[in-house]
């Protein structure tokens, strides 16, 4: 693949092209699906750059792999099912199973949760929570798309597991960096404040 020009002017009318050459409105649900995955990939890149401490170097490597996997998912979504090439990179059960292994292994070292946690405590934790919520939005869009037209079901399964992984990774990163988690305290709301 060679990208010689960044702009083509073909999208000036509010349409964009799929991998098979079909033109769709830029607000089409399929475009929204892979656009949200692209947004997620950007946030994953940001979190990967924040995972620069030796204590979380393993996570930086995992996030790099996830970026490639997200690009593969976007590529499949940018291609109508009839146009998918047999050797085109895609998301399979193997990617989801790898996430499950990482979730289980990293979750073993974490203290049991007795409350919901709030994003934050350190930048990496907060960025991973942003990834989690954008991933959930991508999943919701893909579920809606799948109800309307044929899509690869492995993408929804992967996004579902990936959002779980971001949650565990956020906790694991805080644990590895020695940063206390911020637990949700429902009585800390303004309406509950004692004068």
Coordinates of N, CA, C and O in Angstrom, one line a residue:
X1 N 0.8 -1.2 0.0 CA 0.0 0.0 0.0 C 0.9 1.2 0.0 O 1.8 1.3 0.8
X2 N 0.6 2.2 -0.9 CA 1.3 3.4 -0.9 C 0.3 4.6 -0.8 O -0.7 4.6 -1.5
X3 N 0.6 5.5 0.1 CA -0.2 6.6 0.3 C 0.6 7.8 -0.1 O 1.5 8.3 0.5
X4 N 0.3 8.3 -1.3 CA 1.0 9.4 -1.9 C 0.4 10.8 -1.7 O 1.1 11.7 -1.6
X5 N -0.9 10.8 -1.5 CA -1.6 12.1 -1.2 C -2.5 11.9 0.0 O -3.2 11.0 0.1
X6 N -2.4 13.0 0.8 CA -3.3 12.9 2.0 C -4.7 13.3 1.7 O -5.7 12.8 2.1
X7 N -4.8 14.3 0.8 CA -6.2 14.8 0.4 C -6.5 14.4 -1.0 O -5.6 14.4 -1.9
X8 N -7.7 14.1 -1.2 CA -8.2 13.7 -2.6 C -9.3 14.6 -3.1 O -9.7 14.6 -4.3
X9 N -10.0 15.4 -2.2 CA -11.1 16.2 -2.4 C -12.4 15.4 -2.7 O -13.5 15.9 -2.9
X10 N -12.3 14.0 -2.7 CA -13.4 13.2 -3.0 C -14.4 13.2 -1.8 O -15.6 12.9 -2.0
X11 N -14.0 13.5 -0.7 CA -14.9 13.6 0.5 C -15.6 14.9 0.7 O -16.3 15.1 1.7
X12 N -15.3 15.9 -0.1 CA -15.9 17.2 0.1 C -17.4 17.2 0.0 O -18.0 18.2 0.5
X13 N -18.0 16.3 -0.6 CA -19.4 16.2 -0.8 C -20.1 15.5 0.4 O -21.3 15.3 0.3
X14 N -19.3 15.1 1.4 CA -19.9 14.4 2.5 C -19.9 12.9 2.4 O -20.6 12.2 3.2
X15 N -19.2 12.3 1.4 CA -19.1 10.9 1.3 C -17.7 10.4 1.4 O -16.8 11.2 1.3
X16 N -17.6 9.1 1.7 CA -16.2 8.5 1.8 C -16.3 7.2 1.1 O -17.3 6.6 0.9
X17 N -15.1 6.7 0.8 CA -15.0 5.4 0.1 C -14.7 4.2 1.0 O -13.8 4.4 1.9
X18 N -15.3 3.1 0.8 CA -14.9 1.9 1.5 C -13.8 1.2 0.8 O -13.4 1.6 -0.4
X19 N -13.2 0.2 1.4 CA -12.1 -0.5 0.7 C -12.4 -1.1 -0.6 O -11.6 -1.2 -1.5
X20 N -13.7 -1.5 -0.8 CA -14.1 -2.0 -2.1 C -14.5 -1.0 -3.1 O -14.9 -1.3 -4.2
X21 N -14.4 0.3 -2.8 CA -14.7 1.4 -3.7 C -16.1 2.0 -3.6 O -16.3 3.0 -4.2
X22 N -16.9 1.3 -2.8 CA -18.3 1.9 -2.7 C -18.2 3.2 -1.9 O -17.4 3.4 -1.1
X23 N -19.2 4.1 -2.3 CA -19.2 5.4 -1.6 C -20.4 5.4 -0.6 O -21.5 5.0 -0.9
X24 N -20.1 5.9 0.6 CA -21.1 6.0 1.6 C -21.1 7.4 2.2 O -20.1 8.0 2.3
X25 N -22.3 7.9 2.7 CA -22.2 9.1 3.5 C -21.3 9.0 4.7 O -21.2 7.9 5.3
X26 N -20.6 10.1 5.0 CA -19.7 10.0 6.2 C -20.4 9.8 7.5 O -19.7 9.4 8.4
X27 N -21.7 10.0 7.6 CA -22.4 9.7 8.8 C -23.1 8.3 8.8 O -23.9 8.0 9.7
X28 N -22.7 7.5 7.8 CA -23.2 6.1 7.8 C -22.7 5.3 9.0 O -21.6 5.6 9.5
X29 N -23.6 4.4 9.5 CA -23.2 3.7 10.7 C -22.0 2.9 10.6 O -21.2 2.8 11.5
X30 N -21.7 2.4 9.4 CA -20.4 1.6 9.2 C -19.2 2.5 9.3 O -18.2 2.2 10.0
X31 N -19.3 3.8 8.8 CA -18.3 4.7 9.0 C -18.1 5.1 10.4 O -17.0 5.2 10.9
X32 N -19.2 5.3 11.1 CA -19.2 5.6 12.6 C -18.5 4.5 13.3 O -17.7 4.8 14.3
X33 N -18.7 3.3 13.0 CA -18.1 2.1 13.7 C -16.6 2.1 13.5 O -15.9 2.1 14.5
X34 N -16.1 2.2 12.3 CA -14.7 2.1 12.2 C -14.0 3.5 12.5 O -12.8 3.5 13.0
X35 N -14.8 4.6 12.5 CA -14.2 5.8 12.9 C -14.1 5.9 14.4 O -13.1 6.4 15.0
X36 N -15.0 5.2 15.2 CA -14.9 5.2 16.6 C -13.7 4.2 17.0 O -13.0 4.5 18.0
X37 N -13.5 3.2 16.3 CA -12.4 2.3 16.5 C -11.1 3.0 16.3 O -10.1 2.9 17.0
X38 N -11.1 3.9 15.3 CA -9.9 4.7 15.0 C -9.6 5.7 16.2 O -8.5 5.9 16.6
X39 N -10.7 6.3 16.7 CA -10.6 7.2 17.8 C -10.0 6.4 19.0 O -9.1 6.9 19.7
X40 N -10.6 5.2 19.3 CA -10.0 4.4 20.3 C -8.6 4.1 20.2 O -7.8 4.2 21.1
X41 N -8.2 3.8 18.9 CA -6.8 3.5 18.7 C -5.9 4.7 19.0 O -4.8 4.5 19.6
X42 N -6.4 5.9 18.8 CA -5.6 7.1 19.2 C -5.4 7.2 20.7 O -4.3 7.5 21.2
X43 N -6.5 6.9 21.4 CA -6.4 7.0 22.9 C -5.5 5.9 23.4 O -4.8 6.1 24.4
X44 N -5.5 4.7 22.7 CA -4.6 3.6 23.1 C -3.2 4.1 22.9 O -2.3 3.8 23.8
X45 N -2.9 4.8 21.8 CA -1.6 5.3 21.6 C -1.1 6.2 22.7 O 0.0 6.2 23.1
X46 N -2.0 7.1 23.1 CA -1.7 8.0 24.2 C -1.4 7.3 25.5 O -0.4 7.6 26.2
X47 N -2.2 6.3 25.8 CA -2.0 5.5 27.0 C -0.6 4.7 26.9 O 0.1 4.6 27.9
X48 N -0.3 4.2 25.7 CA 0.9 3.5 25.5 C 2.1 4.4 25.8 O 3.1 4.0 26.4
X49 N 2.0 5.7 25.4 CA 3.1 6.6 25.6 C 3.2 6.9 27.1 O 4.3 7.3 27.6
X50 N 2.1 6.9 27.9 CA 2.1 7.1 29.3 C 2.7 5.9 30.1 O 3.1 6.0 31.2
X51 N 2.7 4.8 29.4 CA 3.2 3.5 30.1 C 4.7 3.4 29.9 O 5.2 2.5 29.4
X52 N 5.4 4.5 30.4 CA 6.8 4.5 30.1 C 7.7 4.1 31.3 O 8.9 4.0 31.2
X53 N 7.1 3.9 32.5 CA 7.8 3.4 33.6 C 8.2 1.9 33.5 O 7.4 1.2 32.9
X54 N 9.3 1.5 33.9 CA 9.7 0.1 33.8 C 8.7 -0.8 34.4 O 8.4 -2.0 34.0
X55 N 8.0 -0.4 35.5 CA 7.0 -1.2 36.2 C 5.8 -1.6 35.3 O 5.1 -2.6 35.6
X56 N 5.5 -0.8 34.2 CA 4.4 -1.1 33.4 C 4.8 -1.3 31.9 O 4.0 -1.2 31.0
X57 N 6.1 -1.6 31.7 CA 6.6 -1.8 30.3 C 5.9 -2.9 29.6 O 5.6 -2.8 28.4
X58 N 5.5 -3.9 30.3 CA 4.8 -5.0 29.7 C 3.5 -4.5 29.1 O 3.1 -5.0 28.0
X59 N 2.8 -3.6 29.8 CA 1.5 -3.1 29.3 C 1.7 -2.3 28.0 O 0.9 -2.3 27.1
X60 N 2.8 -1.6 28.0 CA 3.1 -0.8 26.7 C 3.2 -1.7 25.5 O 2.7 -1.4 24.5
X61 N 3.8 -2.9 25.7 CA 3.9 -3.8 24.6 C 2.5 -4.4 24.2 O 2.2 -4.6 23.0
X62 N 1.7 -4.7 25.2 CA 0.4 -5.2 25.0 C -0.4 -4.1 24.2 O -1.2 -4.4 23.3
X63 N -0.3 -2.9 24.6 CA -1.1 -1.8 24.0 C -0.7 -1.6 22.5 O -1.5 -1.3 21.7
X64 N 0.6 -1.8 22.3 CA 1.1 -1.7 20.9 C 0.4 -2.8 20.0 O -0.1 -2.6 18.9
X65 N 0.3 -4.0 20.6 CA -0.3 -5.1 19.8 C -1.8 -4.8 19.6 O -2.4 -5.0 18.6
X66 N -2.5 -4.3 20.7 CA -3.9 -3.9 20.6 C -4.1 -2.9 19.5 O -5.1 -2.9 18.8
X67 N -3.2 -1.9 19.3 CA -3.3 -0.9 18.3 C -3.4 -1.6 16.9 O -4.2 -1.2 16.0
X68 N -2.5 -2.6 16.7 CA -2.5 -3.3 15.4 C -3.9 -4.1 15.2 O -4.4 -4.1 14.2
X69 N -4.3 -4.7 16.3 CA -5.6 -5.4 16.3 C -6.8 -4.5 16.0 O -7.7 -4.8 15.2
X70 N -6.8 -3.3 16.6 CA -7.8 -2.3 16.3 C -7.8 -1.9 14.8 O -8.8 -1.7 14.2
X71 N -6.6 -1.7 14.3 CA -6.5 -1.4 12.9 C -7.1 -2.5 12.0 O -7.8 -2.2 11.0
X72 N -6.8 -3.7 12.4 CA -7.4 -4.9 11.6 C -8.9 -4.8 11.7 O -9.6 -5.1 10.7
X73 N -9.4 -4.6 12.9 CA -10.9 -4.5 13.0 C -11.5 -3.4 12.2 O -12.5 -3.6 11.5
X74 N -10.8 -2.2 12.2 CA -11.3 -1.1 11.3 C -11.2 -1.5 9.9 O -12.1 -1.1 9.1
X75 N -10.2 -2.2 9.5 CA -10.0 -2.6 8.1 C -11.2 -3.5 7.6 O -11.7 -3.3 6.5
X76 N -11.6 -4.4 8.5 CA -12.7 -5.3 8.1 C -14.0 -4.5 8.1 O -14.8 -4.7 7.2
X77 N -14.2 -3.6 9.0 CA -15.4 -2.8 9.0 C -15.5 -1.9 7.8 O -16.6 -1.5 7.3
X78 N -14.3 -1.5 7.3 CA -14.3 -0.6 6.1 C -14.4 -1.3 4.8 O -14.3 -0.8 3.8
X79 N -14.7 -2.6 4.9 CA -14.8 -3.5 3.8 C -16.1 -4.2 3.9 O -16.4 -4.9 4.9
X80 N -17.0 -4.1 2.8 CA -18.2 -4.9 2.8 C -17.9 -6.4 2.8 O -16.9 -6.8 2.2
X81 N -18.7 -7.2 3.5 CA -18.4 -8.6 3.6 C -18.1 -9.3 2.3 O -17.2 -10.2 2.3
X82 N -18.7 -8.9 1.2 CA -18.5 -9.6 -0.1 C -17.1 -9.2 -0.6 O -16.6 -10.0 -1.5
X83 N -16.5 -8.1 -0.1 CA -15.2 -7.7 -0.7 C -14.1 -8.1 0.2 O -12.9 -7.8 -0.1
X84 N -14.3 -8.7 1.3 CA -13.2 -9.1 2.2 C -12.3 -10.1 1.5 O -12.8 -11.2 1.1
X85 N -11.0 -9.8 1.5 CA -10.1 -10.8 0.9 C -9.8 -11.9 1.8 O -9.7 -11.7 3.0
X86 N -9.6 -13.1 1.3 CA -9.3 -14.3 2.2 C -8.1 -14.1 3.1 O -8.1 -14.6 4.2
X87 N -7.1 -13.3 2.7 CA -5.9 -13.1 3.5 C -5.9 -11.8 4.2 O -4.9 -11.4 4.8
X88 N -7.0 -11.1 4.1 CA -7.1 -9.8 4.8 C -7.0 -9.9 6.3 O -7.6 -10.8 6.9
X89 N -6.2 -9.1 7.0 CA -6.0 -9.2 8.4 C -7.4 -8.9 9.1 O -8.2 -8.1 8.6
X90 N -7.6 -9.7 10.1 CA -8.9 -9.6 10.8 C -8.8 -9.9 12.3 O -7.7 -10.3 12.7
X91 N -9.9 -9.8 13.0 CA -10.0 -10.2 14.4 C -10.6 -11.6 14.4 O -11.6 -11.8 13.8
X92 N -10.0 -12.4 15.2 CA -10.5 -13.8 15.3 C -10.6 -14.1 16.8 O -10.3 -13.3 17.7
X93 N -11.1 -15.3 17.1 CA -11.2 -15.8 18.5 C -9.9 -15.8 19.2 O -9.8 -15.6 20.4
X94 N -8.8 -15.9 18.4 CA -7.5 -16.0 19.0 C -7.1 -14.7 19.7 O -6.5 -14.7 20.8
X95 N -7.5 -13.5 19.1 CA -7.2 -12.2 19.8 C -8.0 -12.1 21.1 O -7.5 -11.6 22.1
X96 N -9.3 -12.5 21.0 CA -10.1 -12.4 22.2 C -9.6 -13.3 23.3 O -9.5 -12.9 24.5
X97 N -9.2 -14.5 23.0 CA -8.6 -15.4 23.9 C -7.3 -14.9 24.6 O -7.1 -15.1 25.8
X98 N -6.5 -14.2 23.8 CA -5.3 -13.6 24.3 C -5.6 -12.6 25.3 O -5.0 -12.5 26.4
X99 N -6.6 -11.8 25.1 CA -7.1 -10.7 26.0 C -7.5 -11.4 27.3 O -7.2 -11.0 28.4
X100 N -8.3 -12.5 27.2 CA -8.8 -13.2 28.4 C -7.6 -13.7 29.2 O -7.6 -13.6 30.5
X101 N -6.6 -14.3 28.6 CA -5.4 -14.7 29.3 C -4.7 -13.6 30.1 O -4.3 -13.7 31.3
X102 N -4.6 -12.5 29.4 CA -4.0 -11.3 30.0 C -4.8 -10.8 31.2 O -4.3 -10.4 32.2
X103 N -6.1 -10.7 31.0 CA -7.0 -10.2 32.0 C -6.9 -11.1 33.3 O -6.7 -10.7 34.4
X104 N -7.0 -12.4 33.1 CA -6.9 -13.4 34.2 C -5.6 -13.3 34.9 O -5.5 -13.3 36.2
X105 N -4.5 -13.2 34.2 CA -3.1 -13.2 34.8 C -2.9 -11.9 35.6 O -2.5 -11.9 36.7
X106 N -3.3 -10.8 35.0 CA -3.0 -9.5 35.7 C -4.0 -9.3 36.8 O -3.7 -8.6 37.8
X107 N -5.2 -9.8 36.7 CA -6.2 -9.6 37.8 C -5.8 -10.4 39.0 O -6.2 -10.1 40.1
X108 N -5.0 -11.5 38.9 CA -4.6 -12.3 40.0 C -3.8 -11.5 41.1 O -3.9 -11.9 42.2
X109 N -3.1 -10.5 40.6 CA -2.2 -9.8 41.6 C -3.0 -8.6 42.2 O -2.4 -7.9 43.1
X110 N -4.2 -8.4 41.8 CA -5.0 -7.2 42.3 C -5.8 -7.5 43.5 O -6.4 -8.6 43.6
X111 N -5.9 -6.5 44.4 CA -6.8 -6.8 45.6 C -8.3 -6.8 45.1 O -8.6 -6.2 44.1
X112 N -9.1 -7.6 45.8 CA -10.5 -7.7 45.5 C -11.2 -6.4 45.6 O -10.9 -5.6 46.5
X113 N -12.1 -6.1 44.7 CA -12.8 -4.8 44.7 C -14.0 -5.0 45.6 O -14.8 -5.9 45.6
X114 N -14.2 -4.0 46.5 CA -15.4 -3.9 47.3 C -16.3 -2.7 47.0 O -17.2 -2.4 47.7
X115 N -15.9 -2.0 46.0 CA -16.6 -0.7 45.6 C -16.2 -0.5 44.1 O -15.2 -1.0 43.6
X116 N -17.0 0.3 43.5 CA -16.6 0.8 42.1 C -15.4 1.7 42.3 O -15.2 2.3 43.4
X117 N -14.6 1.8 41.2 CA -13.5 2.7 41.3 C -13.7 3.9 40.3 O -14.4 3.8 39.3
X118 N -13.2 5.0 40.7 CA -13.2 6.2 39.8 C -12.0 6.3 39.0 O -10.9 5.9 39.5
X119 N -12.1 6.7 37.7 CA -10.9 6.9 36.9 C -9.9 7.9 37.6 O -10.4 8.9 38.1
X120 N -8.6 7.6 37.6 CA -7.7 8.6 38.1 C -6.7 8.0 39.1 O -6.7 6.8 39.2
X121 N -6.0 8.8 39.8 CA -4.9 8.4 40.7 C -3.6 8.6 40.0 O -2.6 9.0 40.6
X122 N -3.5 8.3 38.7 CA -2.4 8.6 37.9 C -2.9 8.8 36.5 O -4.0 8.4 36.1
X123 N -2.1 9.4 35.7 CA -2.5 9.7 34.3 C -2.8 8.4 33.5 O -3.7 8.3 32.8
X124 N -1.9 7.4 33.6 CA -2.1 6.2 32.9 C -3.4 5.5 33.2 O -4.2 5.1 32.3
X125 N -3.8 5.5 34.5 CA -5.1 4.9 34.9 C -6.2 5.7 34.3 O -7.1 5.0 33.7
X126 N -6.2 7.0 34.3 CA -7.3 7.8 33.7 C -7.3 7.6 32.2 O -8.4 7.4 31.6
X127 N -6.2 7.5 31.5 CA -6.2 7.3 30.1 C -6.8 5.9 29.7 O -7.5 5.8 28.7
X128 N -6.5 4.9 30.5 CA -7.0 3.6 30.3 C -8.5 3.5 30.5 O -9.2 2.8 29.8
X129 N -9.0 4.3 31.4 CA -10.5 4.4 31.6 C -11.1 5.1 30.4 O -12.2 4.8 30.0
X130 N -10.4 6.1 29.8 CA -10.9 6.8 28.6 C -11.0 5.7 27.5 O -12.0 5.6 26.8
X131 N -10.0 4.9 27.4 CA -10.0 3.8 26.4 C -11.1 2.9 26.6 O -11.8 2.5 25.7
X132 N -11.4 2.5 27.9 CA -12.5 1.6 28.2 C -13.8 2.2 27.8 O -14.6 1.5 27.1
X133 N -14.1 3.5 28.0 CA -15.4 4.0 27.7 C -15.5 4.2 26.2 O -16.6 4.0 25.6
X134 N -14.5 4.6 25.5 CA -14.5 4.7 24.0 C -14.7 3.4 23.4 O -15.5 3.2 22.4
X135 N -14.1 2.3 24.0 CA -14.2 1.0 23.5 C -15.7 0.5 23.7 O -16.3 -0.1 22.8
X136 N -16.3 0.9 24.8 CA -17.7 0.5 25.0 C -18.6 1.2 24.0 O -19.6 0.6 23.5
X137 N -18.3 2.4 23.6 CA -19.1 3.1 22.6 C -18.9 2.4 21.3 O -19.9 2.2 20.5
X138 N -17.7 2.1 20.9 CA -17.4 1.4 19.7 C -18.2 0.1 19.6 O -18.8 -0.3 18.6
X139 N -18.2 -0.6 20.8 CA -19.0 -1.9 20.8 C -20.5 -1.7 20.6 O -21.1 -2.4 19.8
X140 N -21.0 -0.6 21.2 CA -22.5 -0.3 21.0 C -22.8 0.0 19.6 O -23.8 -0.5 19.0
X141 N -21.9 0.7 18.9 CA -22.1 1.1 17.5 C -22.1 -0.2 16.7 O -22.9 -0.4 15.8
X142 N -21.1 -1.1 17.0 CA -20.9 -2.3 16.2 C -22.1 -3.2 16.4 O -22.5 -3.9 15.5
X143 N -22.7 -3.3 17.6 CA -23.9 -4.1 17.9 C -25.0 -3.6 17.0 O -25.8 -4.3 16.4
X144 N -25.2 -2.2 17.0 CA -26.3 -1.6 16.2 C -26.1 -1.9 14.7 O -27.0 -2.3 14.0
X145 N -24.8 -1.8 14.2 CA -24.5 -2.1 12.8 C -24.8 -3.6 12.5 O -25.4 -3.9 11.5
X146 N -24.4 -4.5 13.4 CA -24.7 -5.9 13.2 C -26.2 -6.3 13.1 O -26.6 -7.2 12.5
X147 N -27.0 -5.5 13.8 CA -28.4 -5.7 13.8 C -29.0 -5.2 12.4 O -30.1 -5.7 12.0
X148 N -28.3 -4.4 11.7 CA -28.8 -3.8 10.4 C -28.2 -4.5 9.2 O -28.8 -4.5 8.2
X149 N -27.0 -4.9 9.3 CA -26.3 -5.5 8.2 C -25.2 -6.5 8.6 O -24.8 -6.5 9.8
X150 N -24.8 -7.3 7.7 CA -23.8 -8.3 8.0 C -22.5 -7.7 8.4 O -21.9 -6.8 7.8
X151 N -22.0 -8.2 9.6 CA -20.7 -7.8 10.1 C -20.0 -9.0 10.7 O -20.7 -9.9 11.1
X152 N -18.7 -8.9 10.9 CA -18.0 -9.9 11.5 C -18.3 -10.0 13.0 O -18.0 -9.1 13.8
X153 N -18.9 -11.1 13.5 CA -19.3 -11.2 14.9 C -18.1 -11.2 15.9 O -18.2 -10.8 17.1
X154 N -16.9 -11.6 15.4 CA -15.7 -11.6 16.3 C -15.3 -10.2 16.7 O -14.6 -10.0 17.7
X155 N -15.7 -9.2 15.9 CA -15.3 -7.8 16.3 C -16.0 -7.4 17.6 O -15.4 -6.8 18.5
X156 N -17.3 -7.7 17.7 CA -18.1 -7.3 18.9 C -17.6 -8.1 20.1 O -17.4 -7.5 21.2
X157 N -17.3 -9.4 19.9 CA -16.7 -10.1 21.0 C -15.4 -9.6 21.5 O -15.1 -9.4 22.7
X158 N -14.6 -9.2 20.5 CA -13.2 -8.6 20.8 C -13.4 -7.3 21.6 O -12.7 -7.1 22.6
X159 N -14.3 -6.4 21.1 CA -14.4 -5.1 21.8 C -15.0 -5.3 23.2 O -14.6 -4.6 24.1
X160 N -15.9 -6.3 23.4 CA -16.5 -6.5 24.7 C -15.4 -6.9 25.6 O -15.3 -6.4 26.8
X161 N -14.5 -7.8 25.2 CA -13.4 -8.3 26.1 C -12.4 -7.2 26.3 O -11.8 -7.1 27.3
X162 N -12.1 -6.4 25.2 CA -11.1 -5.4 25.3 C -11.5 -4.3 26.3 O -10.6 -3.8 27.1
X163 N -12.8 -4.0 26.4 CA -13.2 -3.0 27.4 C -13.0 -3.5 28.8 O -12.5 -2.8 29.7
X164 N -13.2 -4.8 29.0 CA -12.9 -5.5 30.3 C -11.4 -5.4 30.6 O -11.0 -5.1 31.7
X165 N -10.6 -5.6 29.5 CA -9.2 -5.6 29.7 C -8.7 -4.2 30.1 O -7.8 -4.1 31.0
X166 N -9.2 -3.1 29.5 CA -8.9 -1.8 29.9 C -9.1 -1.5 31.3 O -8.3 -0.9 32.0
X167 N -10.2 -2.1 31.8 CA -10.5 -1.9 33.3 C -9.5 -2.6 34.1 O -8.9 -2.0 35.1
X168 N -9.2 -3.8 33.8 CA -8.2 -4.6 34.6 C -6.8 -3.9 34.4 O -6.1 -3.7 35.4
X169 N -6.5 -3.5 33.2 CA -5.2 -2.8 33.0 C -5.1 -1.5 33.8 O -4.0 -1.2 34.3
X170 N -6.2 -0.8 33.9 CA -6.1 0.5 34.7 C -5.8 0.2 36.1 O -5.0 0.9 36.8
X171 N -6.4 -0.8 36.7 CA -6.2 -1.2 38.1 C -4.7 -1.8 38.2 O -4.0 -1.5 39.2
X172 N -4.3 -2.6 37.2 CA -3.0 -3.2 37.3 C -1.9 -2.1 37.2 O -0.9 -2.2 37.9
X173 N -2.1 -1.1 36.3 CA -1.1 0.0 36.2 C -1.0 0.7 37.5 O 0.1 1.0 38.0
X174 N -2.1 1.0 38.2 CA -2.1 1.7 39.5 C -1.3 0.8 40.5 O -0.5 1.3 41.3
X175 N -1.6 -0.4 40.5 CA -1.0 -1.4 41.4 C 0.5 -1.4 41.2 O 1.3 -1.3 42.2
X176 N 0.9 -1.6 40.0 CA 2.3 -1.7 39.6 C 3.1 -0.4 40.0 O 4.2 -0.4 40.3
X177 N 2.4 0.8 39.8 CA 3.0 2.1 40.1 C 2.9 2.5 41.5 O 3.4 3.6 41.9
X178 N 2.2 1.7 42.3 CA 2.0 2.0 43.7 C 1.1 3.2 44.0 O 1.3 3.9 45.0
X179 N 0.1 3.4 43.1 CA -0.8 4.5 43.2 C -2.1 3.9 43.8 O -2.7 3.0 43.2
X180 N -2.6 4.5 44.9 CA -3.9 4.0 45.4 C -5.0 4.3 44.5 O -5.1 5.3 43.8
X181 N -6.0 3.3 44.5 CA -7.2 3.5 43.7 C -8.1 4.4 44.4 O -8.1 4.5 45.6
X182 N -8.9 5.1 43.6 CA -9.9 6.0 44.1 C -11.2 5.3 44.1 O -11.8 5.0 43.0
X183 N -11.7 5.0 45.3 CA -13.0 4.2 45.4 C -14.1 5.2 45.4 O -14.1 6.3 45.9
X184 N -15.2 4.7 44.8 CA -16.5 5.5 44.7 C -17.1 5.6 46.1 O -17.2 4.6 46.8
X185 N -17.3 6.8 46.5 CA -18.0 7.0 47.8 C -19.3 7.8 47.5 O -19.3 9.0 47.3
X186 N -20.4 7.0 47.5 CA -21.7 7.7 47.1 C -22.1 8.8 48.0 O -22.8 9.8 47.5
X187 N -21.7 8.8 49.2 CA -22.1 9.9 50.1 C -21.2 11.2 50.0 O -21.3 12.1 50.8
X188 N -20.3 11.2 49.0 CA -19.4 12.3 48.8 C -20.1 13.3 47.9 O -19.5 14.4 47.6
X189 N -21.3 13.0 47.4 CA -22.0 14.0 46.5 C -22.4 15.2 47.3 O -22.5 15.2 48.5
X190 N -22.6 16.3 46.5 CA -22.9 17.6 47.1 C -24.2 17.5 48.0 O -24.2 18.1 49.1
X191 N -25.1 16.7 47.5 CA -26.4 16.6 48.3 C -26.2 15.9 49.6 O -27.1 16.0 50.5
X192 N -25.1 15.2 49.7 CA -24.9 14.4 51.0 C -23.9 15.1 51.9 O -23.6 14.6 53.0
X193 N -23.4 16.2 51.5 CA -22.4 16.9 52.3 C -23.0 17.4 53.6 O -24.1 17.9 53.7
X194 N -22.3 17.2 54.7 CA -22.7 17.7 56.0 C -22.2 19.1 56.2 O -21.0 19.4 56.0
X195 N -23.1 20.1 56.5 CA -22.7 21.5 56.7 C -21.7 21.7 57.9 O -21.7 21.0 58.8

